[in-house]
Tab-separated table of C-alpha atoms in Angstrom:
chain	number	residue	atom	x	y	z
Z	1097	MET	CA	30.552	-0.194	-12.295
Z	1098	THR	CA	32.302	-3.076	-10.512
Z	1099	ALA	CA	31.047	-5.991	-8.277
Z	1100	ASN	CA	31.315	-3.535	-5.365
Z	1101	THR	CA	28.497	-1.504	-6.334
Z	1102	ARG	CA	25.942	-1.296	-3.559
Z	1103	VAL	CA	22.247	-0.988	-3.814
Z	1104	VAL	CA	20.271	-0.597	-0.363
Z	1105	VAL	CA	16.549	-1.077	-0.427
Z	1106	ILE	CA	14.625	0.221	2.569
Z	1107	GLY	CA	11.500	-1.269	3.159
Z	1108	GLY	CA	10.357	-4.984	2.532
Z	1109	GLY	CA	6.783	-4.671	1.126
Z	1110	TYR	CA	5.503	-5.351	-2.232
Z	1111	SER	CA	7.358	-2.681	-4.048
Z	1112	GLY	CA	10.750	-3.079	-2.108
Z	1113	VAL	CA	10.832	-6.730	-2.517
Z	1114	LEU	CA	10.122	-6.643	-6.263
Z	1115	ALA	CA	12.870	-3.888	-6.680
Z	1116	ALA	CA	15.163	-5.741	-4.818
Z	1117	ASN	CA	14.510	-8.909	-6.823
Z	1118	ARG	CA	14.671	-7.214	-10.254
Z	1119	LEU	CA	17.947	-5.729	-9.162
Z	1120	THR	CA	19.552	-9.079	-9.087
Z	1121	ARG	CA	19.359	-9.124	-13.033
Z	1122	ARG	CA	22.930	-7.894	-12.691
Z	1123	THR	CA	24.946	-10.197	-10.739
Z	1124	ASP	CA	27.800	-7.501	-10.310
Z	1125	LEU	CA	25.623	-5.649	-7.679
Z	1126	ALA	CA	25.512	-6.117	-3.735
Z	1127	VAL	CA	21.778	-5.738	-3.191
Z	1128	THR	CA	20.668	-5.300	0.627
Z	1129	LEU	CA	16.942	-5.001	1.665
Z	1130	VAL	CA	16.526	-3.438	5.069
Z	1131	ASN	CA	13.168	-4.465	6.974
Z	1132	PRO	CA	12.088	-4.184	10.583
Z	1133	ARG	CA	10.523	-7.730	10.335
Z	1134	PRO	CA	12.229	-11.181	9.545
Z	1135	ALA	CA	9.247	-12.142	7.466
Z	1136	PHE	CA	7.186	-10.608	4.338
Z	1137	VAL	CA	3.877	-9.408	5.296
Z	1138	ASP	CA	1.148	-9.947	2.870
Z	1139	ARG	CA	-0.606	-6.619	3.750
Z	1140	ILE	CA	-3.847	-7.157	1.754
Z	1141	ARG	CA	-4.570	-10.011	4.106
Z	1142	LEU	CA	-4.173	-8.205	7.378
Z	1143	HIS	CA	-8.066	-8.067	7.909
Z	1144	GLN	CA	-8.236	-11.884	7.424
Z	1145	LEU	CA	-5.357	-12.518	10.002
Z	1146	ALA	CA	-7.315	-10.185	12.564
Z	1147	ALA	CA	-10.425	-12.122	11.857
Z	1148	ASP	CA	-8.500	-15.555	11.848
Z	1149	THR	CA	-9.631	-16.586	8.528
Z	1150	HIS	CA	-6.195	-16.449	6.701
Z	1151	GLY	CA	-2.492	-15.889	7.602
Z	1152	ALA	CA	-0.739	-12.878	6.386
Z	1153	VAL	CA	2.981	-13.757	6.896
Z	1154	VAL	CA	5.322	-15.412	4.221
Z	1155	ASP	CA	8.898	-16.487	4.579
Z	1156	TYR	CA	11.178	-14.243	2.619
Z	1157	ALA	CA	12.960	-17.312	1.526
Z	1158	ASP	CA	9.777	-17.923	-0.615
Z	1159	VAL	CA	9.695	-14.229	-2.034
Z	1160	LEU	CA	13.127	-12.812	-1.875
Z	1161	ALA	CA	15.992	-13.740	-4.391
Z	1162	PRO	CA	18.646	-15.481	-2.675
Z	1163	ALA	CA	21.329	-13.100	-3.946
Z	1164	VAL	CA	19.583	-10.292	-1.808
Z	1165	GLY	CA	21.224	-9.835	1.534
Z	1166	LEU	CA	18.421	-9.361	4.340
Z	1167	VAL	CA	19.286	-6.983	7.219
Z	1168	VAL	CA	16.535	-6.908	9.945
Z	1169	ASP	CA	16.542	-3.423	11.336
Z	1170	THR	CA	14.995	-0.031	11.193
Z	1171	ALA	CA	16.298	2.563	9.029
Z	1172	THR	CA	16.513	6.082	11.117
Z	1173	ARG	CA	18.258	8.464	8.862
Z	1174	ILE	CA	19.287	8.709	5.373
Z	1175	ASP	CA	22.595	10.761	4.548
Z	1176	ALA	CA	22.330	11.717	1.005
Z	1177	ALA	CA	25.713	13.417	0.953
Z	1178	ALA	CA	27.704	10.487	2.379
Z	1179	ARG	CA	25.374	8.010	0.812
Z	1180	THR	CA	24.751	6.140	4.194
Z	1181	VAL	CA	21.642	4.772	5.992
Z	1182	GLU	CA	21.791	4.788	9.788
Z	1183	LEU	CA	19.948	1.954	11.494
Z	1184	ALA	CA	18.539	1.536	14.819
Z	1185	ALA	CA	20.604	-1.203	16.046
Z	1186	GLY	CA	23.343	-1.894	13.514
Z	1187	ASP	CA	26.168	-0.237	11.884
Z	1188	PRO	CA	25.420	2.354	9.076
Z	1189	LEU	CA	25.031	0.663	5.478
Z	1190	HIS	CA	26.990	2.488	2.778
Z	1191	TYR	CA	25.384	2.711	-0.769
Z	1192	ASP	CA	25.871	3.668	-4.035
Z	1193	HIS	CA	22.202	3.426	-4.911
Z	1194	LEU	CA	19.199	3.615	-2.688
Z	1195	VAL	CA	15.553	2.778	-3.089
Z	1196	TYR	CA	13.298	4.177	-0.944
Z	1197	ALA	CA	10.235	1.936	-0.197
Z	1198	VAL	CA	9.125	2.397	3.218
Z	1199	GLY	CA	5.488	2.128	2.421
Z	1200	SER	CA	2.696	3.762	4.556
Z	1201	SER	CA	1.274	3.172	7.831
Z	1202	SER	CA	-2.083	3.979	9.983
Z	1203	ALA	CA	-3.129	7.391	10.053
Z	1204	VAL	CA	-5.141	8.014	13.584
Z	1205	ALA	CA	-3.857	11.338	14.494
Z	1206	GLY	CA	-6.249	14.235	14.808
Z	1207	VAL	CA	-9.372	12.475	16.367
Z	1208	PRO	CA	-9.640	12.704	19.974
Z	1209	GLY	CA	-9.144	9.395	21.641
Z	1210	ALA	CA	-8.486	7.371	18.540
Z	1211	ALA	CA	-4.820	6.869	19.145
Z	1212	GLU	CA	-5.666	5.677	22.927
Z	1213	PHE	CA	-8.581	3.537	22.167
Z	1214	ALA	CA	-8.947	2.694	18.398
Z	1215	HIS	CA	-7.055	-0.546	16.761
Z	1216	PRO	CA	-5.483	0.316	13.428
Z	1217	LEU	CA	-5.008	-2.200	10.719
Z	1218	ALA	CA	-2.150	-1.310	8.723
Z	1219	SER	CA	0.624	-3.253	10.039
Z	1220	LEU	CA	1.235	-6.955	11.230
Z	1221	GLU	CA	1.631	-5.847	14.898
Z	1222	GLU	CA	-1.616	-3.835	14.641
Z	1223	ALA	CA	-3.466	-6.877	13.093
Z	1224	ARG	CA	-2.097	-9.328	15.858
Z	1225	ALA	CA	-3.258	-6.780	18.476
Z	1226	LEU	CA	-6.544	-6.540	17.080
Z	1227	LYS	CA	-7.043	-10.182	17.007
Z	1228	ARG	CA	-6.147	-10.567	20.549
Z	1229	VAL	CA	-8.761	-7.744	21.498
Z	1230	LEU	CA	-11.556	-9.454	19.381
Z	1231	ASP	CA	-10.554	-13.028	20.906
Z	1232	ALA	CA	-10.910	-11.552	24.376
Z	1233	ALA	CA	-14.375	-9.537	23.733
Z	1234	PRO	CA	-17.521	-11.162	24.740
Z	1235	ALA	CA	-19.531	-12.475	21.531
Z	1236	ALA	CA	-22.048	-9.866	21.767
Z	1237	ALA	CA	-19.729	-7.030	22.026
Z	1238	PRO	CA	-20.354	-4.222	19.311
Z	1239	VAL	CA	-17.654	-3.593	16.837
Z	1240	THR	CA	-17.299	-0.318	14.891
Z	1241	VAL	CA	-15.084	-0.093	11.943
Z	1242	VAL	CA	-14.376	3.355	10.998
Z	1243	GLY	CA	-13.428	4.254	7.249
Z	1244	GLY	CA	-15.576	3.469	4.107
Z	1245	GLY	CA	-12.748	2.684	1.867
Z	1246	PRO	CA	-11.636	-0.732	0.815
Z	1247	THR	CA	-9.719	-1.615	4.110
Z	1248	GLY	CA	-12.824	-0.662	6.138
Z	1249	ILE	CA	-15.322	-2.414	4.028
Z	1250	GLU	CA	-12.990	-5.688	3.670
Z	1251	ALA	CA	-12.627	-5.425	7.656
Z	1252	ALA	CA	-16.162	-4.960	8.459
Z	1253	ALA	CA	-17.383	-7.835	6.170
Z	1254	GLU	CA	-14.555	-10.373	7.368
Z	1255	LEU	CA	-15.301	-9.571	11.118
Z	1256	ALA	CA	-19.189	-9.790	10.675
Z	1257	GLU	CA	-18.929	-13.089	9.002
Z	1258	ALA	CA	-16.130	-14.804	10.888
Z	1259	THR	CA	-16.491	-13.652	14.644
Z	1260	GLY	CA	-20.456	-13.073	14.913
Z	1261	HIS	CA	-19.896	-9.570	16.534
Z	1262	PRO	CA	-22.411	-7.035	15.747
Z	1263	VAL	CA	-20.337	-4.714	13.267
Z	1264	THR	CA	-21.303	-1.200	12.308
Z	1265	LEU	CA	-19.344	0.455	9.663
Z	1266	ALA	CA	-18.815	4.333	10.061
Z	1267	CYS	CA	-17.921	5.392	6.498
Z	1268	GLY	CA	-17.343	9.027	7.232
Z	1269	GLY	CA	-18.852	9.887	3.840
Z	1270	LEU	CA	-19.673	7.630	0.951
Z	1271	LEU	CA	-19.400	3.984	1.196
Z	1272	GLY	CA	-16.600	2.894	-1.170
Z	1273	PRO	CA	-16.223	6.333	-2.710
Z	1274	TYR	CA	-14.073	4.898	-5.695
Z	1275	LEU	CA	-16.840	2.603	-6.559
Z	1276	HIS	CA	-19.263	3.453	-9.397
Z	1277	PRO	CA	-23.003	3.849	-7.911
Z	1278	ARG	CA	-23.788	0.184	-9.151
Z	1279	GLY	CA	-20.890	-1.402	-7.518
Z	1280	ARG	CA	-21.656	0.810	-4.432
Z	1281	ARG	CA	-25.192	-0.780	-4.225
Z	1282	SER	CA	-23.747	-4.250	-4.615
Z	1283	VAL	CA	-21.414	-3.807	-1.765
Z	1284	ALA	CA	-24.208	-2.212	0.379
Z	1285	ARG	CA	-26.585	-5.064	-0.430
Z	1286	ARG	CA	-23.765	-7.821	0.682
Z	1287	LEU	CA	-22.813	-5.870	3.883
Z	1288	ALA	CA	-26.329	-5.907	4.689
Z	1289	ALA	CA	-26.727	-9.678	4.045
Z	1290	LEU	CA	-23.835	-10.085	6.608
Z	1291	GLY	CA	-25.449	-8.140	9.219
Z	1292	VAL	CA	-23.401	-5.059	8.738
Z	1293	THR	CA	-24.995	-1.769	9.821
Z	1294	VAL	CA	-23.402	0.793	7.482
Z	1295	LEU	CA	-23.491	4.456	8.398
Z	1296	ASP	CA	-22.590	6.832	5.567
Z	1297	GLY	CA	-22.983	10.445	4.779
Z	1298	PRO	CA	-21.096	13.709	6.223
Z	1299	GLY	CA	-22.730	12.938	9.619
Z	1300	SER	CA	-21.095	9.436	9.798
Z	1301	ARG	CA	-17.595	10.988	10.404
Z	1302	VAL	CA	-16.098	9.981	13.720
Z	1303	THR	CA	-15.066	13.021	15.753
Z	1304	ALA	CA	-14.073	11.217	19.130
Z	1305	VAL	CA	-13.438	7.670	20.327
Z	1306	THR	CA	-13.567	6.345	24.021
Z	1307	ASP	CA	-12.920	2.945	25.314
Z	1308	ALA	CA	-16.718	2.056	24.800
Z	1309	SER	CA	-18.248	4.219	22.266
Z	1310	VAL	CA	-17.586	6.360	19.167
Z	1311	ARG	CA	-18.989	9.827	18.524
Z	1312	LEU	CA	-20.097	10.882	15.110
Z	1313	ALA	CA	-20.211	14.387	13.494
Z	1314	ASP	CA	-23.910	14.652	13.768
Z	1315	GLY	CA	-24.008	14.094	17.396
Z	1316	ARG	CA	-24.827	10.387	17.794
Z	1317	GLU	CA	-22.970	8.243	20.108
Z	1318	LEU	CA	-22.447	4.606	19.164
Z	1319	PRO	CA	-21.616	1.711	21.691
Z	1320	SER	CA	-18.272	0.101	20.607
Z	1321	ALA	CA	-16.359	-2.351	22.707
Z	1322	VAL	CA	-13.814	-2.765	19.873
Z	1323	THR	CA	-13.069	0.172	17.428
Z	1324	VAL	CA	-11.219	-0.640	14.340
Z	1325	TRP	CA	-9.433	2.154	12.430
Z	1326	ALA	CA	-9.318	1.847	8.845
Z	1327	ALA	CA	-9.745	5.648	7.811
Z	1328	GLY	CA	-6.648	6.343	5.591
Z	1329	PHE	CA	-2.986	5.882	5.645
Z	1330	SER	CA	0.017	8.123	6.441
Z	1331	VAL	CA	3.725	7.673	5.394
Z	1332	PRO	CA	6.802	7.235	7.550
Z	1333	ARG	CA	8.803	10.311	8.491
Z	1334	LEU	CA	12.324	8.991	7.407
Z	1335	ALA	CA	12.686	11.216	4.249
Z	1336	ARG	CA	11.624	14.454	6.047
Z	1337	ASP	CA	13.630	13.933	9.105
Z	1338	SER	CA	16.589	13.182	6.824
Z	1339	GLY	CA	16.284	16.336	5.242
Z	1340	LEU	CA	15.091	15.340	2.024
Z	1341	SER	CA	12.388	16.994	-0.129
Z	1342	THR	CA	8.919	15.655	0.663
Z	1343	ASP	CA	5.542	16.790	-0.217
Z	1344	ALA	CA	3.060	17.812	2.831
Z	1345	GLU	CA	2.421	14.419	3.759
Z	1346	GLY	CA	6.008	13.277	3.881
Z	1347	ARG	CA	6.275	11.255	0.539
Z	1348	LEU	CA	9.608	11.677	-1.031
Z	1349	LEU	CA	9.568	14.258	-3.962
Z	1350	THR	CA	10.831	12.639	-7.117
Z	1351	ASP	CA	10.866	13.214	-10.984
Z	1352	GLU	CA	8.735	10.951	-13.396
Z	1353	THR	CA	11.626	8.308	-13.401
Z	1354	TYR	CA	11.108	8.229	-9.475
Z	1355	THR	CA	14.493	9.749	-8.778
Z	1356	SER	CA	14.953	11.942	-5.882
Z	1357	LEU	CA	14.769	15.531	-6.630
Z	1358	ASP	CA	17.654	15.885	-4.070
Z	1359	SER	CA	20.045	12.961	-5.275
Z	1360	PRO	CA	20.323	10.857	-8.464
Z	1361	HIS	CA	21.527	8.226	-6.117
Z	1362	ILE	CA	17.874	7.835	-4.499
Z	1363	VAL	CA	15.077	6.248	-6.149
Z	1364	ALA	CA	11.610	5.946	-4.450
Z	1365	THR	CA	8.729	3.586	-5.033
Z	1366	GLY	CA	5.443	2.727	-3.587
Z	1367	ASP	CA	3.285	4.734	-1.132
Z	1368	ALA	CA	6.008	6.916	0.012
Z	1369	ALA	CA	6.901	8.430	-3.449
Z	1370	ALA	CA	5.386	11.515	-4.930
Z	1371	PRO	CA	6.527	11.718	-8.507
Z	1372	SER	CA	6.358	15.347	-9.620
Z	1373	GLY	CA	4.135	15.922	-6.585
Z	1374	LEU	CA	1.517	13.956	-8.101
Z	1375	PRO	CA	1.544	10.698	-6.015
Z	1376	VAL	CA	-0.287	7.496	-7.664
Z	1377	ARG	CA	-2.888	6.080	-5.387
Z	1378	MET	CA	-1.774	4.135	-2.446
Z	1379	SER	CA	-2.387	0.457	-3.268
Z	1380	CYS	CA	-0.945	-2.963	-3.758
Z	1381	GLN	CA	-1.924	-2.604	-7.497
Z	1382	ALA	CA	0.573	0.489	-7.879
Z	1383	ALA	CA	3.198	-1.067	-5.739
Z	1384	VAL	CA	3.700	-4.004	-7.928
Z	1385	GLN	CA	4.168	-1.786	-10.848
Z	1386	SER	CA	6.391	1.050	-9.300
Z	1387	GLY	CA	8.713	-1.481	-7.653
Z	1388	PRO	CA	10.085	-3.152	-10.769
Z	1389	GLN	CA	10.030	0.544	-12.512
Z	1390	ALA	CA	12.000	1.816	-9.747
Z	1391	ALA	CA	14.680	-0.868	-10.007
Z	1392	ASP	CA	14.722	-0.062	-14.037
Z	1393	THR	CA	15.549	3.308	-13.110
Z	1394	VAL	CA	18.479	2.351	-10.849
Z	1395	LEU	CA	19.769	-0.330	-13.536
Z	1396	ALA	CA	19.620	2.452	-16.194
Z	1397	ARG	CA	21.786	4.982	-14.154
Z	1398	ILE	CA	24.167	2.235	-13.503
Z	1399	GLU	CA	24.427	1.325	-17.217
Z	1400	GLY	CA	24.532	4.997	-18.285
Z	1401	ARG	CA	21.027	5.105	-19.952
Z	1402	ALA	CA	18.339	7.546	-19.596
Z	1403	PRO	CA	15.620	6.238	-17.303
Z	1404	GLU	CA	12.266	5.827	-18.670
Z	1405	PRO	CA	9.107	7.782	-16.995
Z	1406	LEU	CA	6.964	5.828	-14.963
Z	1407	THR	CA	3.824	4.371	-16.461
Z	1408	VAL	CA	1.226	3.028	-13.878
Z	1409	MET	CA	-2.200	1.496	-14.948
Z	1410	PHE	CA	-5.241	1.033	-12.738
Z	1411	ALA	CA	-7.487	-1.828	-14.163
Z	1412	ALA	CA	-9.782	-2.066	-11.438
Z	1413	GLN	CA	-10.500	-2.313	-7.644
Z	1414	CYS	CA	-11.053	-5.486	-5.854
Z	1415	ILE	CA	-12.732	-5.822	-2.551
Z	1416	SER	CA	-13.358	-8.959	-0.577
Z	1417	LEU	CA	-16.661	-9.295	1.319
Z	1418	GLY	CA	-15.968	-12.241	3.663
Z	1419	ARG	CA	-14.471	-15.333	2.434
Z	1420	ARG	CA	-16.826	-16.374	-0.136
Z	1421	THR	CA	-17.761	-13.227	-2.117
Z	1422	GLY	CA	-16.450	-9.918	-3.240
Z	1423	ILE	CA	-16.333	-7.257	-5.908
Z	1424	PHE	CA	-14.339	-6.635	-8.826
Z	1425	GLN	CA	-14.996	-2.903	-9.892
Z	1426	ILE	CA	-13.740	-2.351	-13.532
Z	1427	ALA	CA	-11.895	0.892	-14.093
Z	1428	HIS	CA	-10.748	3.108	-16.895
Z	1429	ARG	CA	-7.011	3.497	-17.371
Z	1430	ASN	CA	-7.302	6.821	-15.724
Z	1431	ASP	CA	-8.405	5.159	-12.339
Z	1432	VAL	CA	-12.022	6.026	-12.679
Z	1433	ALA	CA	-14.691	3.343	-11.974
Z	1434	ARG	CA	-16.544	2.065	-14.796
Z	1435	GLY	CA	-20.153	1.213	-14.686
Z	1436	ALA	CA	-19.442	-2.607	-14.799
Z	1437	HIS	CA	-18.236	-4.861	-12.131
Z	1438	ILE	CA	-18.412	-8.537	-11.283
Z	1439	SER	CA	-19.935	-9.479	-7.708
Z	1440	GLY	CA	-20.946	-12.244	-5.634
Z	1441	ARG	CA	-18.991	-15.636	-5.661
Z	1442	ALA	CA	-17.218	-14.851	-8.826
Z	1443	GLY	CA	-15.907	-11.392	-7.445
Z	1444	GLY	CA	-14.773	-13.345	-4.394
Z	1445	ARG	CA	-12.826	-15.909	-6.540
Z	1446	ILE	CA	-11.200	-12.965	-8.672
Z	1447	LYS	CA	-10.290	-11.360	-5.315
Z	1448	GLU	CA	-8.489	-14.469	-4.054
Z	1449	TYR	CA	-6.801	-15.340	-7.291
Z	1450	ILE	CA	-5.190	-11.845	-7.154
Z	1451	CYS	CA	-4.148	-12.188	-3.683
Z	1452	ARG	CA	-2.542	-15.392	-4.387
Z	1453	GLY	CA	-1.055	-14.052	-7.761
Z	1454	ILE	CA	0.740	-11.137	-5.878
Z	1455	VAL	CA	2.807	-13.436	-3.787
Z	1456	GLY	CA	3.349	-15.613	-6.865
Z	1457	GLN	CA	4.810	-12.360	-8.578
Z	1458	LEU	CA	7.368	-11.856	-5.952
Z	1459	SER	CA	8.351	-15.361	-6.210
Z	1460	ASP	CA	8.736	-15.151	-9.987
Z	1461	GLU	CA	10.512	-12.042	-9.911
Z	1462	ALA	CA	13.006	-13.863	-7.260
Z	1463	ARG	CA	13.659	-16.678	-9.527
Z	1464	ARG	CA	13.519	-15.018	-12.939
Z	1465	PRO	CA	14.522	-11.378	-12.180
Z	1466	GLY	CA	13.427	-9.010	-15.075
Z	1467	GLU	CA	11.450	-11.396	-17.038
Z	1468	ARG	CA	8.199	-10.161	-15.856
Z	1469	ARG	CA	6.619	-7.372	-17.884
Z	1470	VAL	CA	5.668	-4.313	-15.789
Z	1471	ARG	CA	5.380	-1.460	-18.334
Z	1472	PHE	CA	1.822	-2.193	-19.356
Z	1473	GLY	CA	0.415	1.360	-18.577
Z	1474	ASP	CA	0.398	3.821	-21.680
Z	1475	GLY	CA	1.766	6.877	-19.763
Z	1476	GLY	CA	-1.101	8.969	-21.028
Z	1477	HIS	CA	-2.925	9.548	-17.755
Z	1478	ARG	CA	0.296	10.839	-16.045
Z	1479	GLU	CA	0.997	13.227	-19.108
Z	1480	ARG	CA	-2.541	14.637	-19.177
Z	1481	LEU	CA	-2.311	15.160	-15.099
Z	1482	LEU	CA	1.008	17.035	-15.746
Z	1483	ARG	CA	-0.544	19.144	-18.586
Z	1484	GLN	CA	-3.609	19.889	-16.452
Z	1485	ARG	CA	-1.397	20.976	-13.421
Z	1486	SER	CA	1.059	23.063	-15.796
Z	1487	ALA	CA	-2.332	24.828	-17.212
Z	1488	THR	CA	-3.432	25.655	-13.818
Z	1489	GLU	CA	-0.062	26.994	-12.241
Z	1490	PRO	CA	0.326	30.756	-12.204
Z	1491	VAL	CA	2.702	32.359	-14.694
Z	1492	LYS	CA	5.894	33.405	-12.954
Z	1493	GLY	CA	8.098	36.534	-13.757
């Protein structure tokens, strides 16, 4: 390869920035990052931005390697045959290798009124819009947070503690379904102490949203002046609209090295990747591992080496419960919660340390690309999943 080798990274989130930074290990590559915003969004702090307790924007100069060219624009189509990326405003970008790191967004489709009246919390613009709505709402206005996962729990706790609004958390099922029952009880106690009303079980699923209420599956109708939507994520349609192979949700289908099934010149990472049709859990924890590994796959192909299969390990799930407390739910390597957890102020300190540390990881990779060790998973969990799937697939012939 020559100094004209062009690598385009679509998406400037955790995995995209880490991939772009790591690629600068080779000084003969022209690395371009395409992102619709001129600054990095620290997405795991968006609920704090909405509650006005912390910022969630970092200058790219602080986390992106100087050798990476930043193009502030939106990718609208990938032409795999011509190796170009079409942009909403600028001229098409030509690439020799492409990293698909478009991340995920809110999922509000399917519930009547949700798109019109609920306020998602998956993007910077959505968090800022929610903050404006909360600022304008009377102090006694009831707030309903929809979704019992980490985002919903964090948003409910943060809003209850910081804004004084009466907050209801409609889980739509279990509170914190990932958590061990002991951890779940700990979270429930802290939410109760903050004044959050937790509605769980199958009857707590939201079936309709209006400008002043939410309706639940069991027929209850809750007053809700502000409804926060934190019930899951979806992925952008870019891969599907570009004619690339995707799973049912629109994630780009890849092999175990994150290489697209359609082209060896396209590598995916983060929430929008589906290696072997078995996507890794959407999370920052996975993104900071898969981004560098996707870059390593690109570098291996440039250097004529066989890329290594992905190795992603989950050590825990960490959830903030307001500014002072949190829970660090310890997990097995196969992403199943253990009985042990750390809660209270110690859990809150761990969560804050992790949040600060992730931005630090981006900065470290920008300054010293390739020095950070990322392959700390043993790969065993992926191998077991693949074997289990193979054993259950019908024999063809």
